[in-house]
N, CA, C and O atoms as a Tinker XYZ file with bonds, in Angstrom:
   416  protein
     1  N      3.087000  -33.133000    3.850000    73     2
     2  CA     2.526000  -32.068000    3.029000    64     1     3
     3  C      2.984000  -30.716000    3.580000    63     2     4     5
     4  O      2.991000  -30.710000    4.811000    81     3
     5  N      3.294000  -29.787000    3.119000    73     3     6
     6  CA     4.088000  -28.487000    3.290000    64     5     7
     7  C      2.948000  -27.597000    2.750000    63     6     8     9
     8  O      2.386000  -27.519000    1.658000    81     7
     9  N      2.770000  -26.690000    4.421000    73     7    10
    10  CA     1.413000  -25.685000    4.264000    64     9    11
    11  C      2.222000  -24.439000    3.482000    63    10    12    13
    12  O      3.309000  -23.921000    3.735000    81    11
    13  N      1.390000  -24.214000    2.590000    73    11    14
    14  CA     1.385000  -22.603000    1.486000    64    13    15
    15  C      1.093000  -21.644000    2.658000    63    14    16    17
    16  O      0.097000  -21.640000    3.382000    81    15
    17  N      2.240000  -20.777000    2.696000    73    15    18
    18  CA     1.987000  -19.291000    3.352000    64    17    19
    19  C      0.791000  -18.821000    2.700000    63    18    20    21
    20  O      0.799000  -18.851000    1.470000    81    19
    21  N     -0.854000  -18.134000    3.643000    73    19    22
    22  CA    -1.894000  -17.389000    3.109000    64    21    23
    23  C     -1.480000  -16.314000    3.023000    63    22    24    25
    24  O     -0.881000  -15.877000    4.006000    81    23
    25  N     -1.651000  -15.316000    1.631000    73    23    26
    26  CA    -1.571000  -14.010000    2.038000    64    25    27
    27  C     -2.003000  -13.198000    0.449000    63    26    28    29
    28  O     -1.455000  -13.296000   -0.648000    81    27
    29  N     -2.743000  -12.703000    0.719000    73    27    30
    30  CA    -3.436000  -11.993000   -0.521000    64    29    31
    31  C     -2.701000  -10.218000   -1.116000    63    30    32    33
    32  O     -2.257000   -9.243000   -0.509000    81    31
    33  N     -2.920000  -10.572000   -2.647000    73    31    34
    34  CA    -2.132000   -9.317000   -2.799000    64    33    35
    35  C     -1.968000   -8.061000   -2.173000    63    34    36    37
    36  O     -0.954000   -7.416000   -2.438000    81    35
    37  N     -2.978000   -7.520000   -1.221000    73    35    38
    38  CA    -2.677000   -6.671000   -0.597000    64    37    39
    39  C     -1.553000   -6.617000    0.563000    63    38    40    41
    40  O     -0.634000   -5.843000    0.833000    81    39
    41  N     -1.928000   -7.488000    0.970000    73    39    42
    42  CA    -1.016000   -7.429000    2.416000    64    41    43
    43  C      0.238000   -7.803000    2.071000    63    42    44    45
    44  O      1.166000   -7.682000    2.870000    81    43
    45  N      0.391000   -8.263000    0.930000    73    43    46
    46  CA     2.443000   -8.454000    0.371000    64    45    47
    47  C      2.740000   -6.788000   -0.092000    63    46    48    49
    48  O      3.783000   -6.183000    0.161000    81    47
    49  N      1.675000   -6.284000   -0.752000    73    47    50
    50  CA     1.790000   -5.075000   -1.153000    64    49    51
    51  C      2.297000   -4.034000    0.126000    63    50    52    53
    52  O      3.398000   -3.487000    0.071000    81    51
    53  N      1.467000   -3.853000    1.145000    73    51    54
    54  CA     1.697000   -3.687000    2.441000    64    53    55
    55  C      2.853000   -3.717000    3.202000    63    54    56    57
    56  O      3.388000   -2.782000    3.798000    81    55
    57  N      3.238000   -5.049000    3.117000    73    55    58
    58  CA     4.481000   -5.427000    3.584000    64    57    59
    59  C      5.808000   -4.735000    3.133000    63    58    60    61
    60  O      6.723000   -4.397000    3.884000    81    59
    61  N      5.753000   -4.575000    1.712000    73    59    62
    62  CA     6.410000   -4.149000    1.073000    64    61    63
    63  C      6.905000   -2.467000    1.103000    63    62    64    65
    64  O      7.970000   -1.908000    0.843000    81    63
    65  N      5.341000   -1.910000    1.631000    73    63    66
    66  CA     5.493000   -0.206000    1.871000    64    65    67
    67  C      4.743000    0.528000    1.047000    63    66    68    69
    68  O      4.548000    1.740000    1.136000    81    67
    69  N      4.081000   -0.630000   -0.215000    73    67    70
    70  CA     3.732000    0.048000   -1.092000    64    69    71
    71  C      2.029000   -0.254000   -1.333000    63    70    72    73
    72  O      1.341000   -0.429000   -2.338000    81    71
    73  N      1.802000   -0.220000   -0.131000    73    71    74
    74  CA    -0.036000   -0.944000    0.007000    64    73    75
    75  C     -0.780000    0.301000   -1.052000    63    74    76    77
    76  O     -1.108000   -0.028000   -2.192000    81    75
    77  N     -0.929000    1.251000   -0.723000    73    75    78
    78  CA    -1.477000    2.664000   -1.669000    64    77    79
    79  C     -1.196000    2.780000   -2.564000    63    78    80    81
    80  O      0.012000    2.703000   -2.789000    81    79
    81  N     -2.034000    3.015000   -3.551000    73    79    82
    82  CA    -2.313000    3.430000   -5.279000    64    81    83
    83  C     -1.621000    4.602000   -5.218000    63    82    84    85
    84  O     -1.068000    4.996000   -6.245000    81    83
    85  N     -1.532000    5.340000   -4.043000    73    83    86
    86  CA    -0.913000    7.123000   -4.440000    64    85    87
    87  C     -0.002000    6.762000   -3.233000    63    86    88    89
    88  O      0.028000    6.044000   -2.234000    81    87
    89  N      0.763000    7.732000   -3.953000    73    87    90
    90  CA     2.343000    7.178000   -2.949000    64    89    91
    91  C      2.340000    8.330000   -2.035000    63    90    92    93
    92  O      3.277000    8.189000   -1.250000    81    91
    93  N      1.446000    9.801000   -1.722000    73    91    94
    94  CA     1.811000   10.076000   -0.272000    64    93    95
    95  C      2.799000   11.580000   -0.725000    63    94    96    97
    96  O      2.578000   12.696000   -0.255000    81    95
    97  N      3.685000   11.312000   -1.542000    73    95    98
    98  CA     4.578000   12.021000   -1.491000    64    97    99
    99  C      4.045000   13.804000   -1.975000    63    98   100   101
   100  O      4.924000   14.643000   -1.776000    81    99
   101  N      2.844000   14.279000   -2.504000    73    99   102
   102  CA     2.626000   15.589000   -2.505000    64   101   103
   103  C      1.735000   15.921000   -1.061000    63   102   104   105
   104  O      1.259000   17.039000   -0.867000    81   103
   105  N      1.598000   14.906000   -0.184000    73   103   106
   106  CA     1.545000   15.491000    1.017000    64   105   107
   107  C      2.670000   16.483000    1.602000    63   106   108   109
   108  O      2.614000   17.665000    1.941000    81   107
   109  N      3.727000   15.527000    1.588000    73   107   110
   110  CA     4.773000   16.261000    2.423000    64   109   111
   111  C      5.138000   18.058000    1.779000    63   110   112   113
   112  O      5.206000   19.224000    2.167000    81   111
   113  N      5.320000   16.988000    0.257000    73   111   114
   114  CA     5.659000   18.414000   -0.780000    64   113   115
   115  C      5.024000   19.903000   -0.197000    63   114   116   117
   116  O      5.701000   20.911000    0.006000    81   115
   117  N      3.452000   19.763000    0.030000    73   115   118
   118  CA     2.780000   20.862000   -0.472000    64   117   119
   119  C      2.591000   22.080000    1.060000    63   118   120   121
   120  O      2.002000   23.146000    1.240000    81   119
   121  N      3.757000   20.856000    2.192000    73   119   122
   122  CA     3.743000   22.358000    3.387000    64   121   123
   123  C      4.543000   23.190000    2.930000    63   122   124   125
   124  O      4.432000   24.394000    3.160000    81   123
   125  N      5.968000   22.408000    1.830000    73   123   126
   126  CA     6.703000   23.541000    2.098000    64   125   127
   127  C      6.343000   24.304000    0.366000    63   126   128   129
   128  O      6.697000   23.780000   -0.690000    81   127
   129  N      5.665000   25.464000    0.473000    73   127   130
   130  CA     5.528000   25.821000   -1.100000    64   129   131
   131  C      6.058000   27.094000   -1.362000    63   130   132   133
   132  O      5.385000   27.917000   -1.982000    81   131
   133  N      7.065000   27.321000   -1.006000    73   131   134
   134  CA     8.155000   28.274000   -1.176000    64   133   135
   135  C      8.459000   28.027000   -3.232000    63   134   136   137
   136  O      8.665000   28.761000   -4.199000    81   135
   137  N      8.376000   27.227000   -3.086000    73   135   138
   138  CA     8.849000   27.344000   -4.874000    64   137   139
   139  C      7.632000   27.218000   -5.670000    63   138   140   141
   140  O      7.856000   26.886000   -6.834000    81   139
   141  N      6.481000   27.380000   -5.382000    73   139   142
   142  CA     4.968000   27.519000   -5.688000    64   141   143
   143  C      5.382000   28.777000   -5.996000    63   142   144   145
   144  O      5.095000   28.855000   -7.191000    81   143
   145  N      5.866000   29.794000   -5.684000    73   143   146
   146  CA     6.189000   31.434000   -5.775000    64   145   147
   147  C      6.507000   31.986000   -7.198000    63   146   148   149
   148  O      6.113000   33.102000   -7.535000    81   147
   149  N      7.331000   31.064000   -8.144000    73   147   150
   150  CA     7.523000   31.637000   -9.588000    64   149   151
   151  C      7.394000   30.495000  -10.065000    63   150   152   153
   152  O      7.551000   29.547000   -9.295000    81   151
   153  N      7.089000   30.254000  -11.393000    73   151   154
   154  CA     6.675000   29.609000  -12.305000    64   153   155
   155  C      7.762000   28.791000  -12.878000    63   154   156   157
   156  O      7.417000   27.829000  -13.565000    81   155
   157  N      9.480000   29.104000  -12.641000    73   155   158
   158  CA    10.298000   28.370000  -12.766000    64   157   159
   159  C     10.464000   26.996000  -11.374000    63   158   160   161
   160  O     11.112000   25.953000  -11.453000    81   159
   161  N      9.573000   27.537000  -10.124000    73   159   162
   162  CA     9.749000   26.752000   -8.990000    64   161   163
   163  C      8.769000   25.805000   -8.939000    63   162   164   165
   164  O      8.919000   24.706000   -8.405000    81   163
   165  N      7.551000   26.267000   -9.590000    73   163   166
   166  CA     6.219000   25.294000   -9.732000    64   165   167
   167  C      6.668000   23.912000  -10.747000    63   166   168   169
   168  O      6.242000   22.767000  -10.596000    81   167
   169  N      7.714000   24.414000  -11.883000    73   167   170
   170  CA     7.849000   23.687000  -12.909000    64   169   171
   171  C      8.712000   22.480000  -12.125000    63   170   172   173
   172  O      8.385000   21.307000  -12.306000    81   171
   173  N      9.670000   22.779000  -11.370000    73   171   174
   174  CA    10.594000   22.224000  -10.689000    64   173   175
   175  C     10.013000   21.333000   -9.671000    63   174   176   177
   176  O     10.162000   20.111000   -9.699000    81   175
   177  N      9.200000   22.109000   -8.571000    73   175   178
   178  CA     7.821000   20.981000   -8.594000    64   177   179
   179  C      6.970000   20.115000   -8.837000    63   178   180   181
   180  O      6.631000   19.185000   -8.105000    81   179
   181  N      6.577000   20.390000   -9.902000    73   179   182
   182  CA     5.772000   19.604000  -10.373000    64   181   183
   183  C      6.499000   18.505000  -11.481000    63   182   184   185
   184  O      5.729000   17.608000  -11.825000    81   183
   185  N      7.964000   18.445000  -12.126000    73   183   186
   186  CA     8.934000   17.778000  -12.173000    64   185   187
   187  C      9.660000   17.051000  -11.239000    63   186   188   189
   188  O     10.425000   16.219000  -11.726000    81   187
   189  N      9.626000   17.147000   -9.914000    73   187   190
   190  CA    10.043000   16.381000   -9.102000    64   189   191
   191  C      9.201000   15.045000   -8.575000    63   190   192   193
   192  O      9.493000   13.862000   -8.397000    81   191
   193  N      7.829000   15.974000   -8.399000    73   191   194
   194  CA     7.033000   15.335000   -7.498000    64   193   195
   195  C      6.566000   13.796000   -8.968000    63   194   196   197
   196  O      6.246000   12.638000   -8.698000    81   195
   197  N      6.699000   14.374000  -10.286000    73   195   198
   198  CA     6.257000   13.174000  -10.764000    64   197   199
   199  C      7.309000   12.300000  -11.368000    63   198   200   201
   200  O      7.000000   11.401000  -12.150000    81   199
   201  N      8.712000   12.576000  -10.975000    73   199   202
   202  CA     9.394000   11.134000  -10.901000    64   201   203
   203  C      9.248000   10.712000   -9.588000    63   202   204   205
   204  O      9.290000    9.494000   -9.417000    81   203
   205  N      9.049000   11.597000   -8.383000    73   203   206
   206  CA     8.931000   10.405000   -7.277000    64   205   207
   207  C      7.757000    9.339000   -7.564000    63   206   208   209
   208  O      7.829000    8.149000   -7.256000    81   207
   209  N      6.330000   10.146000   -8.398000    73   207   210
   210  CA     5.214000    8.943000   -8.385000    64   209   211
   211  C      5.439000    8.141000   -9.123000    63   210   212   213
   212  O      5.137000    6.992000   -8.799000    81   211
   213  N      6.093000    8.390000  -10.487000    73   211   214
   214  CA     6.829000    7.168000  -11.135000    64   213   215
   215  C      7.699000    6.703000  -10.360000    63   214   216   217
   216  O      7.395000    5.513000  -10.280000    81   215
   217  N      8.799000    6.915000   -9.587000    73   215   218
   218  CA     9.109000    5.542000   -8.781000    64   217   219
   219  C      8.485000    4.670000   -7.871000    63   218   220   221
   220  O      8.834000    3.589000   -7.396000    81   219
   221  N      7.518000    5.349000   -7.735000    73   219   222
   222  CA     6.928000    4.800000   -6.671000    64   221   223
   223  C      5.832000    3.825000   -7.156000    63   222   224   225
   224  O      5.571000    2.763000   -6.591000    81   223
   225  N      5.229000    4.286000   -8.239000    73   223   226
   226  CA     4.539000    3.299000   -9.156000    64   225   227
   227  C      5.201000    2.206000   -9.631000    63   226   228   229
   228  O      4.739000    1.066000   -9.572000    81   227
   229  N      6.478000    2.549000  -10.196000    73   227   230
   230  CA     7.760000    1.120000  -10.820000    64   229   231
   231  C      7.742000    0.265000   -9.495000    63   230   232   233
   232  O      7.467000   -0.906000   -9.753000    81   231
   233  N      7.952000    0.500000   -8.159000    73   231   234
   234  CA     8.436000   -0.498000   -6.943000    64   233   235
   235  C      6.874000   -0.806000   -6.723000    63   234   236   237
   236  O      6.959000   -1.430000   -5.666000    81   235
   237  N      5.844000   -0.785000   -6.952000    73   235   238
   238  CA     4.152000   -0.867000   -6.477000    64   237   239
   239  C      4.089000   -2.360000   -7.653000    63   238   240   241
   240  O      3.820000   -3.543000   -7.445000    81   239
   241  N      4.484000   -1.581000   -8.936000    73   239   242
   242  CA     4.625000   -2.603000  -10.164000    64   241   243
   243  C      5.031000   -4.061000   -9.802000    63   242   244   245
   244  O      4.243000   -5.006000   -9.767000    81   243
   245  N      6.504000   -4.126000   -9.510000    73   243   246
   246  CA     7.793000   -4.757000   -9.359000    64   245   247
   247  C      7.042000   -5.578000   -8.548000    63   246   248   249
   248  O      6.707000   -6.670000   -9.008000    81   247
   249  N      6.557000   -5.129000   -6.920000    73   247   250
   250  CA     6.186000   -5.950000   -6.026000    64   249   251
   251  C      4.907000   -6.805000   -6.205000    63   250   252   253
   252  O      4.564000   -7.655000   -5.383000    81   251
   253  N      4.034000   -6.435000   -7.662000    73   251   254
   254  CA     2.641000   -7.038000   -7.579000    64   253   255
   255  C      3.115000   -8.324000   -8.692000    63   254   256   257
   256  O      2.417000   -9.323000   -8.861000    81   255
   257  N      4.381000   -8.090000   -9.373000    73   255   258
   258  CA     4.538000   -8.683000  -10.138000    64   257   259
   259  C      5.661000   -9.929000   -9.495000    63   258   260   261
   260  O      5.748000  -11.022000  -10.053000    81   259
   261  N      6.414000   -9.608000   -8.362000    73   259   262
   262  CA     6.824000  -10.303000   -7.250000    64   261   263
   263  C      5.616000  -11.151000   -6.699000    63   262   264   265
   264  O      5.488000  -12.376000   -6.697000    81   263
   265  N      4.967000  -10.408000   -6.342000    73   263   266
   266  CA     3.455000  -11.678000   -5.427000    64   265   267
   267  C      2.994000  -12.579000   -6.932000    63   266   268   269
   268  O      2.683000  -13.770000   -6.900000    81   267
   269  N      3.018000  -11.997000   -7.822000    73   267   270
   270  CA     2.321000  -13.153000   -8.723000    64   269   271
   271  C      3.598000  -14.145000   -9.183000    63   270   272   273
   272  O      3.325000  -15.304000   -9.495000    81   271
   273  N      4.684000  -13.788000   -9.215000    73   271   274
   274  CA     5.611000  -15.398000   -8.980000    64   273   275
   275  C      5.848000  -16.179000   -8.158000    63   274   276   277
   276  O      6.122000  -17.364000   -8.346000    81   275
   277  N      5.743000  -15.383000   -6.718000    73   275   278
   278  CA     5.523000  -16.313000   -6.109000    64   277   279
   279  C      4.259000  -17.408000   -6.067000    63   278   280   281
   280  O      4.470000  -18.618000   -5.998000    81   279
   281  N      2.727000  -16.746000   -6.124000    73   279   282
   282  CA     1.997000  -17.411000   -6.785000    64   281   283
   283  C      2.150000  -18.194000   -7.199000    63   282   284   285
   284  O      2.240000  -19.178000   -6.465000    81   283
   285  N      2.297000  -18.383000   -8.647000    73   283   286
   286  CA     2.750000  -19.233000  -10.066000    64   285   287
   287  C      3.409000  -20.456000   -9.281000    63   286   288   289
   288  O      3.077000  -21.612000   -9.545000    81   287
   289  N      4.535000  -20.095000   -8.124000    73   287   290
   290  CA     6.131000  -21.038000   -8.021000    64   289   291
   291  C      5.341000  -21.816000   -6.900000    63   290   292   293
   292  O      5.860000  -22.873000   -6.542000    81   291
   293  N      4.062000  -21.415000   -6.245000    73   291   294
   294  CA     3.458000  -22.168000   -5.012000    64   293   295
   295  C      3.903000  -21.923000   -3.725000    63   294   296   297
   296  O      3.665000  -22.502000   -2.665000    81   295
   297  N      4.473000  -21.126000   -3.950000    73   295   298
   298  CA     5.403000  -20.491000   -2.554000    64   297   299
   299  C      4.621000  -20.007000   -1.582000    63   298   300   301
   300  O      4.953000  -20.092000   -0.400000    81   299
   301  N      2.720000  -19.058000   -2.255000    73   299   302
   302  CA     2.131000  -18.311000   -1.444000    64   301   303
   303  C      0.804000  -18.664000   -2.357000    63   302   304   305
   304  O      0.770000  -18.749000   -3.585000    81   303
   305  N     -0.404000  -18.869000   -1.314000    73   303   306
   306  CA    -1.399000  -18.943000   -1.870000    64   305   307
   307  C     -2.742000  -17.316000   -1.730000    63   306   308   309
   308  O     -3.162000  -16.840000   -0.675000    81   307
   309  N     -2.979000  -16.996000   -2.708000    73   307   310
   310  CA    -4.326000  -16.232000   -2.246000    64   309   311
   311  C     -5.455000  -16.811000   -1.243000    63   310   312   313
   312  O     -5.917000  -17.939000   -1.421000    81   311
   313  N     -5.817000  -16.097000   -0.326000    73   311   314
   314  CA    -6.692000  -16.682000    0.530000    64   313   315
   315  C     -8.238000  -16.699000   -0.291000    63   314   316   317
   316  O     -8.608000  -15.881000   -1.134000    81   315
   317  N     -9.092000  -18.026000    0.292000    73   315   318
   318  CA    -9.975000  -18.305000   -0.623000    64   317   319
   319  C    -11.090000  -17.651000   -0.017000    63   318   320   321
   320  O    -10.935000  -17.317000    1.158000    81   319
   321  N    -12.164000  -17.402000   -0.558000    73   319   322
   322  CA   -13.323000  -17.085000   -0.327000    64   321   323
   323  C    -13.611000  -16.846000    1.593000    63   322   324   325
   324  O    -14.154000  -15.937000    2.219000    81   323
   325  N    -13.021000  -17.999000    1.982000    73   323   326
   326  CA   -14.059000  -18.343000    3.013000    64   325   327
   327  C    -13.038000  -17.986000    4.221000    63   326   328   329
   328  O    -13.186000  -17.958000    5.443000    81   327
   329  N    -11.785000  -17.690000    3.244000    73   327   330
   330  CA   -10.719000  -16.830000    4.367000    64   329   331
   331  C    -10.608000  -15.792000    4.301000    63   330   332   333
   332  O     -9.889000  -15.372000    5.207000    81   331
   333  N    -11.051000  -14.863000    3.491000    73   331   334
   334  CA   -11.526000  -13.559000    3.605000    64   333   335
   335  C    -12.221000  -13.246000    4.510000    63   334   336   337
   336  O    -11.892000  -12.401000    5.343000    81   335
   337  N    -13.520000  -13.994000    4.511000    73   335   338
   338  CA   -14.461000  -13.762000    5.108000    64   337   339
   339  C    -14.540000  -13.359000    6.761000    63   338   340   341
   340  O    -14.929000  -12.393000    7.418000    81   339
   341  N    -13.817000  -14.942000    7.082000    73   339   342
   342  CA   -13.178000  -15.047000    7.988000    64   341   343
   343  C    -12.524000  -13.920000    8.507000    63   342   344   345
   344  O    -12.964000  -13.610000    9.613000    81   343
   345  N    -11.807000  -13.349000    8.172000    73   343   346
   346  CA   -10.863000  -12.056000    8.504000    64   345   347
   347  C    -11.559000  -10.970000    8.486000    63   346   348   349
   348  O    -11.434000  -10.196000    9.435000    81   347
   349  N    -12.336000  -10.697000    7.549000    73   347   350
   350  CA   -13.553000   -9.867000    8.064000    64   349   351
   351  C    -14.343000   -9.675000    9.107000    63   350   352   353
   352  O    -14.617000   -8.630000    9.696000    81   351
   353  N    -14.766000  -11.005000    9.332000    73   351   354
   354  CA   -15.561000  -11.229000   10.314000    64   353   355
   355  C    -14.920000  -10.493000   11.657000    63   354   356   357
   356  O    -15.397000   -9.561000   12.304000    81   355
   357  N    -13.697000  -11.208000   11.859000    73   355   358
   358  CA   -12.869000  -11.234000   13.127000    64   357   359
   359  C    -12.370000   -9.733000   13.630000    63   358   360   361
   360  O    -12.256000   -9.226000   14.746000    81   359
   361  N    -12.071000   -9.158000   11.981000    73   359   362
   362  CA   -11.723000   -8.024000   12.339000    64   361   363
   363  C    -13.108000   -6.637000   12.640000    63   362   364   365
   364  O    -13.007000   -5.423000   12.815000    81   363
   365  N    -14.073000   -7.386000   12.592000    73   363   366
   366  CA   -15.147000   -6.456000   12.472000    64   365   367
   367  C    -15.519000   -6.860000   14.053000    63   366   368   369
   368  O    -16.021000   -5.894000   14.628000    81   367
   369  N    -15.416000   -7.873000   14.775000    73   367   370
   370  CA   -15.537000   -8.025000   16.292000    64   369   371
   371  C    -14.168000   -7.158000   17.357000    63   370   372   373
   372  O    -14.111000   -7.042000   18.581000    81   371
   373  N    -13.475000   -6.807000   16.576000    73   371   374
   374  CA   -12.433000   -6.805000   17.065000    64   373   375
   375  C    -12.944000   -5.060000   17.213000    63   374   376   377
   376  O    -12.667000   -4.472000   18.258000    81   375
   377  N    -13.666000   -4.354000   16.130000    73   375   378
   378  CA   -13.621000   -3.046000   16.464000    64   377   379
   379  C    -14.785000   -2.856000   17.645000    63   378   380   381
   380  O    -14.954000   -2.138000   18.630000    81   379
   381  N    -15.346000   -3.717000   17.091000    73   379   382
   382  CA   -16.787000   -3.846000   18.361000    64   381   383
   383  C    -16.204000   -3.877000   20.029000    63   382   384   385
   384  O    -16.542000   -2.993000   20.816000    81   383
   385  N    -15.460000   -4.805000   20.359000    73   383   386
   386  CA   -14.472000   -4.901000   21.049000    64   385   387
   387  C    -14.318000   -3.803000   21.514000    63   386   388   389
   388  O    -14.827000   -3.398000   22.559000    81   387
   389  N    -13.411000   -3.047000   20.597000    73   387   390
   390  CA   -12.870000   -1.621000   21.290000    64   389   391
   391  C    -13.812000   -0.571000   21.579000    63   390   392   393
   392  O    -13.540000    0.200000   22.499000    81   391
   393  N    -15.301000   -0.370000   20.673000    73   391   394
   394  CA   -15.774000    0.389000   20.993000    64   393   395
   395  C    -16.725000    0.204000   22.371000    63   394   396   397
   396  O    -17.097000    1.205000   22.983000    81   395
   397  N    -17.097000   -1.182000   22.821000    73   395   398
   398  CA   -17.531000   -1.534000   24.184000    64   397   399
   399  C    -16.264000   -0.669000   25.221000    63   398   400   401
   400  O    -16.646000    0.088000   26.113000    81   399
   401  N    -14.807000   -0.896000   24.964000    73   399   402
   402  CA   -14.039000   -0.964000   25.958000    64   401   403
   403  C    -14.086000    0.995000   26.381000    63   402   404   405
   404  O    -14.240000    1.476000   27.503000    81   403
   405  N    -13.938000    1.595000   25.343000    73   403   406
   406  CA   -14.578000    2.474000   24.774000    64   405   407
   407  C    -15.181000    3.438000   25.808000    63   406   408   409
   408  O    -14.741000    4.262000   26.609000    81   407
   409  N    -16.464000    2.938000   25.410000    73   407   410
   410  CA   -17.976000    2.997000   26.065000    64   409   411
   411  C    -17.699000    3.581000   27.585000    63   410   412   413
   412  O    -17.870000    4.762000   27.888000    81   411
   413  N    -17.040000    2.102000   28.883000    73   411   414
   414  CA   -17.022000    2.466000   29.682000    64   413   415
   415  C    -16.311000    2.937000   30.303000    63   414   416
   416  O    -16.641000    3.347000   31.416000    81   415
């Protein structure tokens, strides 16, 4: 019997680069706002910045629609209920952990 890789849509999403709903990119934009200054530079701005979020939305797309064939093909299973949990759990000892180490 051949074990199914666990791994739930997020963390392929993740993997991928594209874990976040907002792609990040009017962070960088908005130190430099030199073209915030005239209304032809804002336009140019605010034209740039939203084909980067459309690309960045198309590869977010692409990859969720990647995890669900693999899905479908059996290649990768969603983790069930009780493996969530699990990972919760572990990762919630794990901060406990640090904040003892922390402490002293």
């Amino acid at each position: 019997m051949v074990r199914k890789k666990v791994m739930s849509e997020q963390e392929y999403l993740n993997r991928k680069g594209v874990g976040s709903s907002l792609s990040g990119v009017m962070d960088d934009r908005l130190r430099s706002v030199r073209q915030l200054r005239s209304t032809r530079g804002e336009d140019k701005f605010h034209r740039e910045n939203k084909k980067a979020i459309d690309s960045y939305q198309a590869k977010r797309n692409q990859s969720k629609r990647e995890y669900q064939r693999l899905v479908s093909s059996g290649k990768v299973r969603p983790p069930s209920n009780a493996e969530k949990a699990w990972k919760t759990a572990t990762a919630y000892l794990k901060t406990e952990l640090y904040k003892q180490q922390d402490a002293c």
